[in-house]
Amino acid sequence: MKNKTIKKALAIGMSVLMLASTFTPVSVQAAGGWKQNKTGWWWEEDNGSYPIKSWKNIGGTWYYFDGNGYMVTGWLKLSSGWYYLTESGAMATGWVQAGSTWYYMNESGVMQSDTWIGNNYVDGSGAWIPGKAKTQTGWAKSGNRWWYSHADGSYTTNDWEVINGSWYYFDGSGCMVTGWLKRPSGWYYLTGSGAMATGWVQAGNTWYYMNESGVMQADTWIGDNYVDGSGAWIPGKVKIQAGWVKSGNRWWYRHANGGYTTNGWEMINGTWYYFDGSGWMVTGWKQVNGSWYYMDASGAMVKNAWAGDYYLGADGAMATNTWIGDNYVDGSGKWVPNKQKEPEKQEIALQSISLNQTSLEMWAGESETLEVTYNPSNTTVDKKVIWSSSDESVATVENGKVKAVGKGEATITAEVDGKKASCTITAKEYLRVSIYDDGLFLPAGRACYVWVSGPDGMLDDKYELKMYSLNKDVADFNEDGYLEGISDGTATIVAEWGEKIGTATVVVKTIQKLQEVYFEQGVYNMKMGDKRQLEVSTLPKNAWISASGWKSSNPEVAEVDWDGVVRAMSEGETTITCSVQEGSLEAGFSPDNKNPYITVSCTIKVEGVGDNTELDKIEWKYTGPDSRYEHVKVGDIITPNIQVYPVTYPYDLNDVEVSIVKSGHSGPAYDTGFEAEDGIVEIVDGNKIKICKRGTAWVNVVLDGKKTQVILECLEN
């Protein structure tokens, strides 16, 4: 009954939406309050705006307004669940009747389903089921055995359950167990009532002890009472008193169980003693694990004291090759008389350390060596470097040699005397696995081509290329070698070429018909220097779309890239547009190549200056008509021409670092077939670039760890 009601409400709602696409709220009355036209009701703020696709609390009552701003009535489906809006538009709470069926809405207005409301049950559709009785919780007897019924009618099997503060165990049929019970953790005893026993318990003529967890204890003392290996109490067995025992003129130490230590150390009453292979206490000198120790006449280990010409340290081991105060002991540990201690050198503290690289991009399998610089260089601290990697599955390090072992990012840290410096390693897999277009999903029932390349391009025939899916129920290769989407989910695709590996992920989704495209907001407020990811929303949310042609009407105010990332450049206002198409022509999977593009837009208002002062990236600002390379002339001296993001990032041009990557003789900027030649450009005055002769040069520009590259096409005057 409810499904029919909901379908009817949805049908009415769709009709309202179709009408709303023709009529939008236009106020002809005084600003503020409820407004009505022939399409419906809406709420107008004092400034003339009105809520769209959102809730509004008016006079203590919640109302919902659709995409055109009109008040909604009847059933409403949102991501949080189903809601019911009365004829007045007010959100219902508590019990509500829709048609002949009752439903229950919680205090937030969300319809409840498959649960008890007091003694009333609502099913999976939310409908109240009259006459359904709530199951009572409690013990129930079946024959001569007991079981425990839960409120939902279920019962525990093959497991423990605590009931009214006592533990019970129920077998595979759900019946309560009594008597002895063997579990992996040990033996338990369940009394005649089924309750798990703790403490002393009598079974037959024998006493047993169960600890606080109910586990039977065995081969141990319980106070002055002993239980054997079976757990049975042994009456009359006397506990042995621990203590020193003299036999002849020698001593040994007896434990409470009658045992004694052999060939090892034992601490007794806060003092260390050593016992030989027969358990006798040792006195005098004794070598243990390569170190010498001295035990006095009482057997106590001597520490922090002299024994003749030898010194015993804090751990009792004899010191060697070191100074004890103003006294020196040699390699044998013996005191060397009259040896003069050299004056102590002045200690120079370490202020900081740095590495020759702060970031590296590496192929998996490559190695690079990091070098440490000390500040000051003449520090007297131990310059031993402790190296570590934040993720050894990405990169390892040993004595400064870094090896990339897998895909991802890891931080290599060097530590000297508590001072640290780090380098970020970005490791890339050797093989690049491409699934039509990264970031797009594979529709269920469609197939696409997967190609694999190396860092230098296509792979040769040295090894056989193998490709397979780790999630064959989601996506797998068909007999023609194409990757086919099977069911909704994510699959990992693996490529193997000899020992080289590459991976990629593909998302498989079922295609949904596109109904509507919109921005969540009509206006986005930003501050100069900020960036924001814009996304278009669709109805349904999992509709199959491709976005293309992001564009800003005024890039000087805010520019937008092909991924929809907006960067605020200066104060003002601009319109951001995005063209959206059902399907994906870019992937070659569009069901209808004639699908028109839908263009949606929003407004970006930039006011004030943001507080984002962390440098995001830098770019070279090309001055010529070609954005691929810069035209310069022999004899020119140019200053780095960079654009920083955010635009508010404070920097000094003197902080910009410039370095030559490579240069070549003549030829176009992207021609890699020429031979390398030095001297086309050189760095002068720290960071300026001097054009020396005709050719092409690649130059790196770095600011605060962020890098960009410029290609200079050097021409004759």
XYZ file of C-alpha atoms in Angstrom:
717
model
C 0.000 0.000 0.000
C 2.777 2.398 0.918
C 4.668 1.683 -2.341
C 1.649 2.732 -4.324
C 1.320 5.849 -2.149
C 4.960 6.717 -2.599
C 4.812 6.121 -6.352
C 1.754 8.387 -6.550
C 3.559 11.055 -4.481
C 6.618 10.765 -6.712
C 4.491 11.057 -9.828
C 2.911 14.218 -8.417
C 6.393 15.474 -7.465
C 7.676 14.899 -11.022
C 4.707 16.838 -12.402
C 5.526 19.668 -10.010
C 9.138 19.615 -11.131
C 8.100 19.745 -14.816
C 5.920 22.741 -14.116
C 8.663 24.303 -12.020
C 11.008 24.118 -14.991
C 8.606 26.496 -16.736
C 7.715 28.756 -13.813
C 10.302 29.964 -11.309
C 9.337 31.980 -8.245
C 8.922 35.654 -9.157
C 8.035 37.925 -6.288
C 5.525 40.657 -6.995
C 4.807 41.236 -3.310
C 6.765 42.899 -0.534
C 10.040 41.191 0.313
C 10.094 38.580 3.074
C 7.656 35.809 4.041
C 5.550 33.243 2.189
C 4.820 33.939 -1.521
C 2.519 32.175 -3.980
C 1.959 32.055 -7.708
C 0.063 29.648 -9.913
C 2.804 27.039 -9.570
C 3.061 26.924 -5.805
C 4.358 28.409 -2.584
C 7.890 29.573 -1.749
C 9.643 31.441 1.069
C 11.290 34.748 0.256
C 14.091 36.195 2.414
C 14.293 39.896 3.200
C 16.985 40.301 0.524
C 14.772 38.698 -2.139
C 16.575 35.308 -2.217
C 14.818 32.000 -1.561
C 15.965 28.500 -0.452
C 16.635 25.946 -3.220
C 16.991 22.185 -2.705
C 17.289 22.668 1.015
C 15.456 22.595 4.330
C 14.247 25.830 6.008
C 13.007 26.238 9.596
C 10.177 28.776 9.588
C 8.439 29.614 12.836
C 9.735 26.414 14.478
C 8.541 24.175 11.604
C 10.746 22.515 8.944
C 9.898 22.872 5.220
C 11.704 21.560 2.110
C 12.034 23.526 -1.152
C 12.774 21.932 -4.548
C 15.307 22.884 -7.215
C 13.117 25.796 -8.323
C 12.471 27.015 -4.796
C 8.843 25.739 -4.425
C 7.599 24.150 -1.181
C 7.329 20.325 -1.374
C 4.387 18.275 -0.032
C 3.866 14.503 0.257
C 6.662 11.911 0.230
C 10.257 13.179 -0.212
C 13.286 10.921 -0.796
C 16.711 12.319 0.242
C 20.043 10.680 0.859
C 19.227 10.481 4.588
C 15.922 8.623 3.948
C 12.195 9.170 3.319
C 10.327 12.201 4.714
C 6.627 13.120 4.701
C 5.548 16.737 4.172
C 1.935 17.531 5.121
C -0.447 19.491 2.887
C 0.852 22.644 4.617
C 4.392 21.623 3.717
C 5.347 20.992 7.380
C 7.721 18.071 7.986
C 5.882 15.290 9.861
C 7.255 13.574 12.972
C 5.776 10.700 14.993
C 2.973 8.545 13.558
C 1.534 9.712 10.211
C -1.179 8.156 8.007
C -0.652 8.082 4.235
C -3.663 6.558 2.530
C -4.747 3.621 4.696
C -1.232 2.929 6.016
C 0.488 4.281 9.095
C 4.202 5.180 9.165
C 6.515 6.396 11.924
C 8.870 9.363 11.405
C 11.629 9.973 14.011
C 12.352 13.364 15.619
C 14.484 14.263 12.556
C 11.540 13.411 10.255
C 13.155 10.251 8.786
C 10.796 7.307 8.195
C 11.677 4.221 10.292
C 11.623 0.692 8.862
C 12.085 -2.932 9.976
C 12.030 -2.034 13.677
C 9.813 -1.871 16.777
C 8.275 1.426 17.837
C 7.363 0.570 21.379
C 5.135 -2.498 20.933
C 4.340 -1.660 17.293
C 6.305 -3.123 14.364
C 7.014 -1.364 11.034
C 8.257 -3.540 8.143
C 10.999 -2.954 5.572
C 8.776 -0.509 3.641
C 8.047 1.438 6.860
C 4.408 0.271 7.044
C 2.884 -0.519 10.456
C 1.941 -4.225 10.776
C -1.148 -4.398 13.037
C -1.391 -7.350 15.433
C 2.269 -8.388 15.347
C 3.316 -9.352 18.870
C 6.729 -8.537 20.309
C 8.729 -11.590 21.380
C 9.450 -11.769 25.126
C 13.026 -12.133 26.351
C 13.823 -14.903 28.868
C 14.548 -18.526 29.686
C 12.559 -21.259 27.954
C 12.532 -25.014 28.589
C 12.488 -27.599 25.832
C 12.112 -31.139 27.239
C 14.577 -31.272 30.117
C 16.928 -28.647 28.649
C 16.945 -24.845 28.795
C 17.621 -22.131 26.212
C 17.460 -18.293 26.273
C 15.170 -16.376 23.919
C 16.081 -12.822 22.769
C 13.570 -10.079 22.016
C 13.744 -10.796 18.282
C 13.221 -14.541 18.828
C 16.869 -15.451 18.199
C 19.137 -17.446 20.521
C 22.872 -17.952 21.061
C 24.618 -21.057 19.640
C 28.180 -22.341 20.210
C 29.076 -19.313 22.267
C 29.074 -17.610 25.658
C 26.410 -15.107 26.788
C 26.191 -13.070 30.009
C 22.677 -13.064 31.511
C 21.902 -11.094 34.654
C 25.599 -10.872 35.522
C 26.385 -14.626 35.059
C 28.098 -16.329 32.119
C 26.373 -19.227 30.334
C 27.462 -21.401 27.398
C 25.048 -22.611 24.718
C 25.757 -25.592 22.433
C 25.196 -25.871 18.676
C 21.448 -26.372 19.156
C 21.184 -23.352 21.491
C 20.719 -25.435 24.671
C 22.399 -24.390 27.947
C 25.452 -26.513 28.917
C 26.104 -27.843 32.445
C 29.097 -29.695 33.922
C 32.585 -29.728 32.393
C 33.208 -27.795 29.150
C 36.444 -27.893 27.094
C 37.301 -24.751 25.083
C 40.556 -23.676 23.368
C 41.304 -21.446 26.395
C 40.953 -24.396 28.828
C 38.441 -26.299 30.980
C 35.343 -24.644 32.482
C 32.745 -25.891 34.964
C 29.084 -24.951 34.523
C 26.951 -25.432 37.651
C 23.568 -27.158 37.689
C 21.979 -23.762 36.927
C 24.296 -23.382 33.932
C 26.197 -20.476 35.511
C 29.965 -20.528 34.947
C 31.822 -21.345 38.204
C 34.751 -19.337 39.580
C 36.897 -19.999 42.652
C 36.897 -23.423 44.337
C 34.363 -25.920 42.978
C 33.703 -29.577 43.942
C 33.039 -32.079 41.159
C 32.376 -35.499 42.602
C 34.861 -36.035 45.442
C 37.497 -33.720 43.950
C 38.052 -30.007 44.366
C 39.178 -27.779 41.504
C 40.052 -24.084 41.265
C 38.643 -21.876 38.481
C 40.206 -18.406 37.992
C 38.169 -15.177 37.611
C 37.712 -15.954 33.887
C 36.360 -19.428 34.771
C 39.407 -21.347 33.459
C 40.510 -24.350 35.555
C 44.033 -23.986 37.014
C 46.545 -26.874 36.911
C 50.027 -27.719 38.257
C 50.228 -24.622 40.459
C 49.774 -23.335 43.960
C 46.556 -21.599 44.974
C 47.728 -19.868 48.098
C 49.002 -22.808 50.221
C 46.990 -25.392 48.263
C 48.419 -27.327 45.315
C 46.490 -28.497 42.226
C 48.154 -31.103 40.004
C 48.352 -31.370 36.215
C 44.724 -32.575 36.046
C 43.608 -29.591 38.135
C 42.761 -31.755 41.162
C 43.553 -30.412 44.637
C 46.180 -32.537 46.463
C 45.342 -32.474 50.174
C 48.261 -32.438 52.613
C 50.918 -31.314 50.145
C 53.150 -28.785 51.914
C 54.444 -25.751 50.079
C 58.250 -25.572 50.026
C 59.725 -22.441 51.554
C 62.036 -20.496 49.264
C 65.451 -19.511 50.652
C 69.225 -20.058 50.873
C 70.496 -23.587 51.599
C 74.070 -24.488 52.662
C 75.592 -27.798 51.675
C 79.052 -28.258 53.124
C 80.751 -24.930 52.615
C 78.740 -23.986 49.501
C 75.394 -22.265 49.014
C 72.438 -22.662 46.651
C 68.992 -20.974 46.456
C 65.828 -23.120 46.597
C 62.634 -21.857 44.932
C 59.132 -22.447 46.292
C 58.649 -25.336 43.828
C 61.900 -26.978 44.914
C 63.799 -25.909 41.778
C 66.977 -23.852 41.538
C 68.813 -21.701 38.957
C 71.745 -23.138 36.958
C 74.205 -21.405 34.573
C 72.577 -18.035 34.967
C 71.808 -14.909 36.920
C 69.057 -14.502 39.494
C 68.013 -11.414 41.441
C 67.293 -12.234 45.093
C 66.055 -9.491 47.410
C 67.309 -6.779 45.003
C 70.811 -8.283 44.565
C 72.200 -10.177 41.543
C 73.816 -13.606 42.046
C 75.312 -16.065 39.554
C 74.846 -19.851 39.824
C 77.038 -22.454 38.053
C 75.929 -25.540 36.135
C 75.280 -27.441 39.352
C 73.289 -24.592 40.913
C 76.085 -23.484 43.341
C 76.448 -19.760 44.097
C 79.612 -18.288 42.447
C 82.088 -15.979 44.190
C 85.066 -14.108 42.735
C 85.587 -13.482 39.009
C 83.241 -14.983 36.393
C 83.095 -14.403 32.606
C 79.538 -14.337 31.212
C 78.781 -13.733 27.536
C 82.226 -12.187 26.934
C 82.148 -9.797 29.947
C 83.845 -10.227 33.349
C 81.932 -9.853 36.614
C 83.045 -9.972 40.237
C 80.983 -11.516 43.057
C 82.075 -10.760 46.643
C 82.306 -13.303 49.459
C 78.523 -13.167 49.958
C 77.993 -13.943 46.262
C 76.575 -10.466 45.562
C 77.534 -8.971 42.163
C 79.740 -5.893 42.625
C 78.804 -2.783 40.643
C 79.890 0.865 40.552
C 82.975 -0.058 42.579
C 86.640 -1.137 42.339
C 87.683 -4.740 42.851
C 91.419 -4.422 43.283
C 92.797 -2.775 40.111
C 89.586 -3.406 38.165
C 86.385 -1.389 37.968
C 82.863 -2.820 37.756
C 80.313 -0.579 35.988
C 76.635 0.086 36.725
C 75.620 -3.215 35.094
C 78.346 -5.114 36.962
C 80.483 -5.661 33.821
C 84.216 -4.886 34.108
C 85.147 -1.622 32.325
C 87.888 -1.606 29.635
C 89.714 1.092 27.662
C 88.040 3.956 29.465
C 88.446 6.575 32.149
C 86.947 6.079 35.573
C 87.076 9.596 36.853
C 90.801 10.451 36.581
C 91.852 6.785 36.495
C 92.355 4.842 33.250
C 91.767 1.106 32.734
C 93.313 -0.593 29.688
C 91.988 -3.243 27.316
C 92.394 -5.952 29.993
C 90.431 -3.807 32.444
C 93.467 -3.175 34.706
C 94.167 0.254 36.199
C 97.136 2.055 34.581
C 98.930 4.124 37.288
C 100.141 7.679 36.572
C 98.334 7.919 33.199
C 97.320 11.538 32.678
C 93.905 12.410 31.327
C 93.989 14.697 28.306
C 92.162 17.994 28.680
C 88.568 17.731 27.509
C 87.872 19.263 24.131
C 85.421 22.117 23.910
C 82.068 20.807 22.878
C 80.485 22.461 19.825
C 76.761 21.784 19.692
C 74.976 20.777 16.490
C 72.420 23.401 15.442
C 70.807 21.678 12.465
C 71.355 19.275 9.582
C 70.210 19.337 5.957
C 70.112 16.948 3.010
C 71.346 17.551 -0.526
C 67.822 16.706 -1.750
C 64.441 17.563 -0.235
C 62.338 15.680 -2.805
C 63.042 12.985 -5.387
C 60.994 11.262 -8.075
C 62.209 7.742 -8.733
C 61.256 4.635 -10.684
C 60.748 1.526 -8.630
C 64.145 -0.222 -8.619
C 66.214 2.990 -8.872
C 68.677 4.130 -6.189
C 69.866 7.578 -5.102
C 72.324 8.614 -2.391
C 71.465 11.340 0.105
C 74.217 13.351 1.781
C 74.058 15.108 5.141
C 75.405 18.613 5.764
C 76.085 19.688 9.377
C 75.533 23.162 10.843
C 78.068 24.098 12.082
C 80.396 21.878 10.077
C 82.935 21.687 12.960
C 80.455 20.340 15.494
C 81.980 17.927 17.983
C 78.887 15.729 18.383
C 78.900 12.160 17.119
C 78.044 12.490 13.436
C 76.521 9.045 13.234
C 73.377 9.294 11.120
C 70.253 7.327 11.943
C 68.308 6.760 8.719
C 64.650 5.794 8.547
C 61.822 5.461 6.022
C 58.178 6.237 6.777
C 57.089 3.435 4.418
C 59.571 0.718 3.490
C 57.126 -0.744 0.973
C 57.768 2.431 -1.068
C 61.439 3.223 -0.345
C 64.229 1.803 1.814
C 67.378 3.528 3.027
C 70.743 2.232 4.232
C 73.667 4.546 5.036
C 72.016 7.265 2.964
C 71.431 5.068 -0.121
C 67.753 5.252 -0.990
C 66.107 2.572 -3.108
C 62.589 2.910 -4.505
C 60.824 -0.445 -4.167
C 57.165 0.278 -4.804
C 54.561 2.808 -5.881
C 53.672 5.606 -3.495
C 55.237 8.323 -1.349
C 57.620 7.924 1.580
C 59.635 10.291 3.735
C 63.314 9.509 4.279
C 64.560 10.999 7.546
C 68.125 11.531 8.713
C 68.679 12.114 12.437
C 71.903 13.233 14.137
C 71.979 14.082 17.833
C 68.219 14.741 17.834
C 68.348 17.031 14.764
C 66.363 15.867 11.737
C 66.146 16.515 8.008
C 63.943 14.763 5.488
C 63.469 14.082 1.793
C 60.160 13.148 0.187
C 60.442 10.187 -2.195
C 57.763 9.812 -4.861
C 58.156 6.336 -6.334
C 56.507 5.316 -9.564
C 55.919 1.835 -10.850
C 58.081 0.979 -13.859
C 55.113 -0.082 -15.945
C 52.258 2.312 -16.623
C 48.945 0.526 -16.976
C 46.362 2.678 -18.770
C 42.667 1.818 -18.835
C 41.218 4.014 -21.606
C 41.244 7.242 -19.571
C 42.311 7.482 -15.900
C 39.503 8.530 -13.635
C 36.672 7.284 -15.860
C 34.640 4.212 -14.979
C 33.967 1.133 -17.090
C 30.268 0.541 -17.648
C 29.017 -2.916 -16.695
C 28.636 -4.991 -19.853
C 31.181 -2.888 -21.824
C 34.773 -3.751 -22.732
C 37.814 -1.569 -23.301
C 41.443 -1.855 -24.340
C 44.214 -1.838 -21.730
C 47.694 -0.830 -22.790
C 51.002 -0.945 -20.963
C 54.106 1.195 -21.455
C 57.449 1.747 -19.790
C 59.199 4.985 -18.828
C 60.713 5.201 -22.329
C 57.594 4.291 -24.257
C 56.289 1.003 -25.622
C 57.713 -2.309 -24.431
C 59.798 -4.576 -26.667
C 59.564 -8.376 -27.013
C 62.281 -9.127 -24.436
C 59.667 -10.474 -22.034
C 56.110 -11.714 -22.402
C 53.569 -9.189 -21.223
C 51.033 -10.695 -18.837
C 47.861 -8.946 -17.664
C 45.248 -10.173 -15.218
C 42.582 -8.948 -12.799
C 42.682 -9.447 -9.033
C 38.886 -9.002 -8.865
C 37.490 -11.181 -11.625
C 33.901 -10.867 -10.373
C 34.084 -7.090 -11.004
C 36.180 -6.924 -14.224
C 38.145 -9.500 -16.227
C 39.818 -9.948 -19.596
C 37.679 -11.617 -22.282
C 38.919 -14.055 -24.918
C 39.730 -11.147 -27.260
C 42.068 -9.584 -24.684
C 39.753 -6.684 -23.784
C 38.900 -5.742 -20.207
C 35.164 -6.254 -19.636
C 33.045 -4.747 -16.851
C 31.057 -7.476 -15.084
C 29.513 -6.025 -11.906
C 29.586 -2.843 -9.827
C 32.780 -2.450 -7.801
C 36.516 -1.722 -8.064
C 39.062 -4.078 -9.624
C 42.867 -4.006 -9.562
C 44.545 -4.744 -12.903
C 48.127 -6.086 -12.840
C 50.673 -6.088 -15.686
C 53.892 -8.162 -15.544
C 56.848 -7.774 -17.915
C 59.733 -9.869 -16.650
C 60.298 -8.645 -13.072
C 58.698 -5.263 -13.794
C 55.204 -4.697 -12.442
C 52.545 -2.052 -12.898
C 49.010 -1.739 -11.551
C 45.889 0.275 -12.162
C 42.373 0.319 -10.793
C 39.124 0.394 -12.700
C 35.696 1.274 -11.322
C 32.780 -0.620 -12.839
C 29.343 0.994 -12.607
C 25.908 0.279 -14.003
C 24.800 3.022 -16.397
C 21.978 5.251 -15.104
C 19.943 7.565 -17.361
C 20.844 11.227 -16.849
C 17.879 13.331 -15.687
C 19.324 16.583 -14.351
C 22.680 18.387 -14.023
C 23.320 21.239 -11.573
C 25.757 22.938 -9.214
C 24.980 22.523 -5.499
C 25.289 26.316 -5.162
C 24.592 29.123 -7.546
C 27.229 31.378 -6.002
C 30.565 30.416 -4.419
C 32.420 32.987 -2.330
C 36.212 32.834 -2.341
C 39.136 34.895 -1.171
C 42.108 35.873 -3.299
C 44.744 33.135 -3.231
C 42.313 30.322 -2.361
C 41.537 27.315 -4.558
C 38.379 25.209 -4.702
C 37.340 21.971 -6.410
C 34.052 22.431 -8.262
C 31.880 19.459 -9.064
C 28.608 19.129 -10.909
C 25.830 17.063 -9.376
C 23.467 14.803 -11.274
C 20.144 13.138 -10.854
C 20.447 10.232 -10.411
C 23.742 10.575 -8.523
C 25.342 7.605 -10.369
C 24.414 8.816 -13.848
C 27.051 8.169 -16.535
C 28.520 11.503 -17.620
C 31.646 13.147 -18.903
C 32.575 16.736 -18.098
C 34.362 18.835 -20.653
C 35.204 22.431 -21.359
C 35.517 24.030 -17.927
C 35.763 27.777 -18.613
C 36.004 31.037 -16.708
C 34.460 34.180 -18.202
C 37.122 36.300 -16.453
C 40.339 34.320 -15.772
C 41.967 37.412 -14.281
C 39.485 37.121 -11.387
C 39.473 33.306 -11.161
C 40.899 30.684 -13.487
C 39.724 27.079 -13.774
C 41.592 24.017 -15.046
C 40.253 20.961 -16.926
C 39.579 19.160 -13.650
C 37.306 21.915 -12.337
C 39.827 23.325 -9.823
C 39.192 27.069 -9.416
C 41.968 29.434 -8.266
C 41.031 32.932 -7.062
C 43.434 35.431 -8.668
C 42.019 38.891 -7.890
C 38.918 40.542 -6.445
C 35.885 40.578 -8.699
C 33.257 38.256 -10.165
C 33.357 35.625 -12.909
C 31.114 32.922 -14.316
C 32.349 29.329 -14.379
C 30.743 27.057 -16.966
C 31.008 23.326 -17.472
C 29.749 21.266 -20.382
C 28.396 17.853 -19.405
C 27.379 14.993 -21.712
C 25.666 11.723 -20.953
C 28.040 8.837 -21.615
C 31.710 9.358 -22.370
C 32.856 10.082 -25.891
C 36.416 10.429 -24.562
C 36.357 6.787 -23.540
C 34.607 5.698 -26.711
C 31.691 4.195 -24.859
C 28.870 6.627 -25.420
C 25.617 4.780 -26.153
C 24.595 7.613 -28.457
C 27.298 9.806 -30.006
C 24.609 12.379 -30.703
C 24.039 13.091 -27.004
C 24.023 16.906 -26.691
C 26.201 18.734 -24.193
C 24.431 20.378 -21.247
C 26.095 23.564 -20.052
C 25.688 24.542 -16.416
C 27.172 27.561 -14.695
C 27.833 29.143 -11.336
C 29.197 32.447 -10.121
C 32.515 32.922 -8.337
C 32.785 36.042 -6.163
C 36.286 36.912 -4.945
C 36.486 39.321 -2.035
C 39.341 39.897 0.398
C 42.590 38.014 0.832
C 42.729 34.380 1.980
C 44.916 33.145 4.803
C 46.468 30.371 2.714
C 50.182 31.170 2.722
C 51.459 27.692 1.872
C 52.908 27.449 -1.622
C 50.896 25.044 -3.784
C 52.762 25.189 -7.117
C 54.601 27.472 -9.504
C 54.407 27.879 -13.281
C 56.514 29.696 -15.872
C 54.578 32.566 -17.430
C 55.286 32.315 -21.169
C 55.380 35.727 -22.799
C 55.109 34.626 -26.417
C 52.220 33.215 -28.456
C 53.361 29.627 -27.842
C 52.789 28.244 -24.368
C 55.202 25.358 -24.973
C 58.456 27.276 -24.967
C 59.930 30.744 -24.552
C 61.574 32.586 -27.456
C 64.754 34.377 -26.371
C 67.710 35.926 -28.231
C 71.456 35.392 -27.910
C 72.873 37.972 -25.511
C 69.683 38.278 -23.435
C 69.833 37.950 -19.670
C 66.402 36.978 -18.386
C 64.995 36.857 -14.875
C 62.762 33.940 -13.809
C 59.216 34.802 -14.831
C 56.991 32.715 -12.580
C 53.384 32.611 -11.451
C 52.899 31.415 -7.868
C 49.823 29.638 -6.526
C 48.271 30.969 -4.391
C 48.808 34.413 -5.881
C 49.055 35.831 -2.348
C 52.063 33.695 -1.480
C 54.860 36.050 -0.342
C 58.231 35.416 -1.929
C 61.461 37.127 -2.864
C 62.737 36.638 -6.405
C 66.178 36.162 -4.875
C 64.873 32.948 -3.295
C 64.148 31.439 -6.713
C 66.687 28.737 -7.674
C 67.531 28.108 -11.325
C 69.428 25.135 -12.759
C 70.130 23.812 -16.268
C 68.619 20.401 -16.991
C 70.005 19.878 -20.490
C 70.631 21.774 -23.693
C 70.858 20.840 -27.318
C 72.136 22.153 -30.628
C 69.489 23.904 -32.713
C 66.294 22.102 -33.562
C 62.743 22.525 -32.260
C 62.007 22.540 -28.551
C 60.540 19.051 -28.425
C 63.038 17.384 -30.757
C 64.891 14.715 -28.732
C 66.999 13.473 -31.594
C 69.769 16.074 -31.313
C 73.034 15.629 -29.476
C 73.475 17.365 -26.157
C 75.728 20.375 -26.132
C 76.840 22.552 -23.250
C 77.088 26.309 -23.200
C 73.795 27.316 -24.831
C 72.733 29.023 -21.576
C 74.448 29.699 -18.283
C 73.336 30.835 -14.827
C 74.607 34.275 -13.765
C 74.117 36.399 -10.646
C 72.739 33.418 -8.754
C 69.417 32.909 -10.566
C 69.466 34.785 -13.861
C 69.731 33.022 -17.223
C 72.184 34.277 -19.867
C 71.564 33.251 -23.485
C 74.975 32.374 -24.953
C 74.288 30.825 -28.363
C 71.634 29.336 -30.627
C 69.923 26.128 -29.471
C 67.306 24.738 -27.107
C 67.696 24.508 -23.338
C 65.623 22.997 -20.557
C 65.844 24.924 -17.282
C 64.429 24.009 -13.859
C 63.049 26.770 -11.638
C 62.529 26.000 -7.932
C 60.888 28.076 -5.184
C 60.503 26.722 -1.660
C 60.574 23.107 -2.861
C 58.093 23.595 -5.750
C 59.463 23.106 -9.263
C 58.542 24.039 -12.797
C 60.439 23.711 -16.052
C 60.819 26.111 -18.950
C 61.989 25.329 -22.469
C 64.050 28.125 -23.962
C 64.269 28.398 -27.744
C 67.426 30.484 -28.197
C 67.585 32.419 -31.480
C 70.200 34.595 -33.134
C 69.666 38.345 -33.070
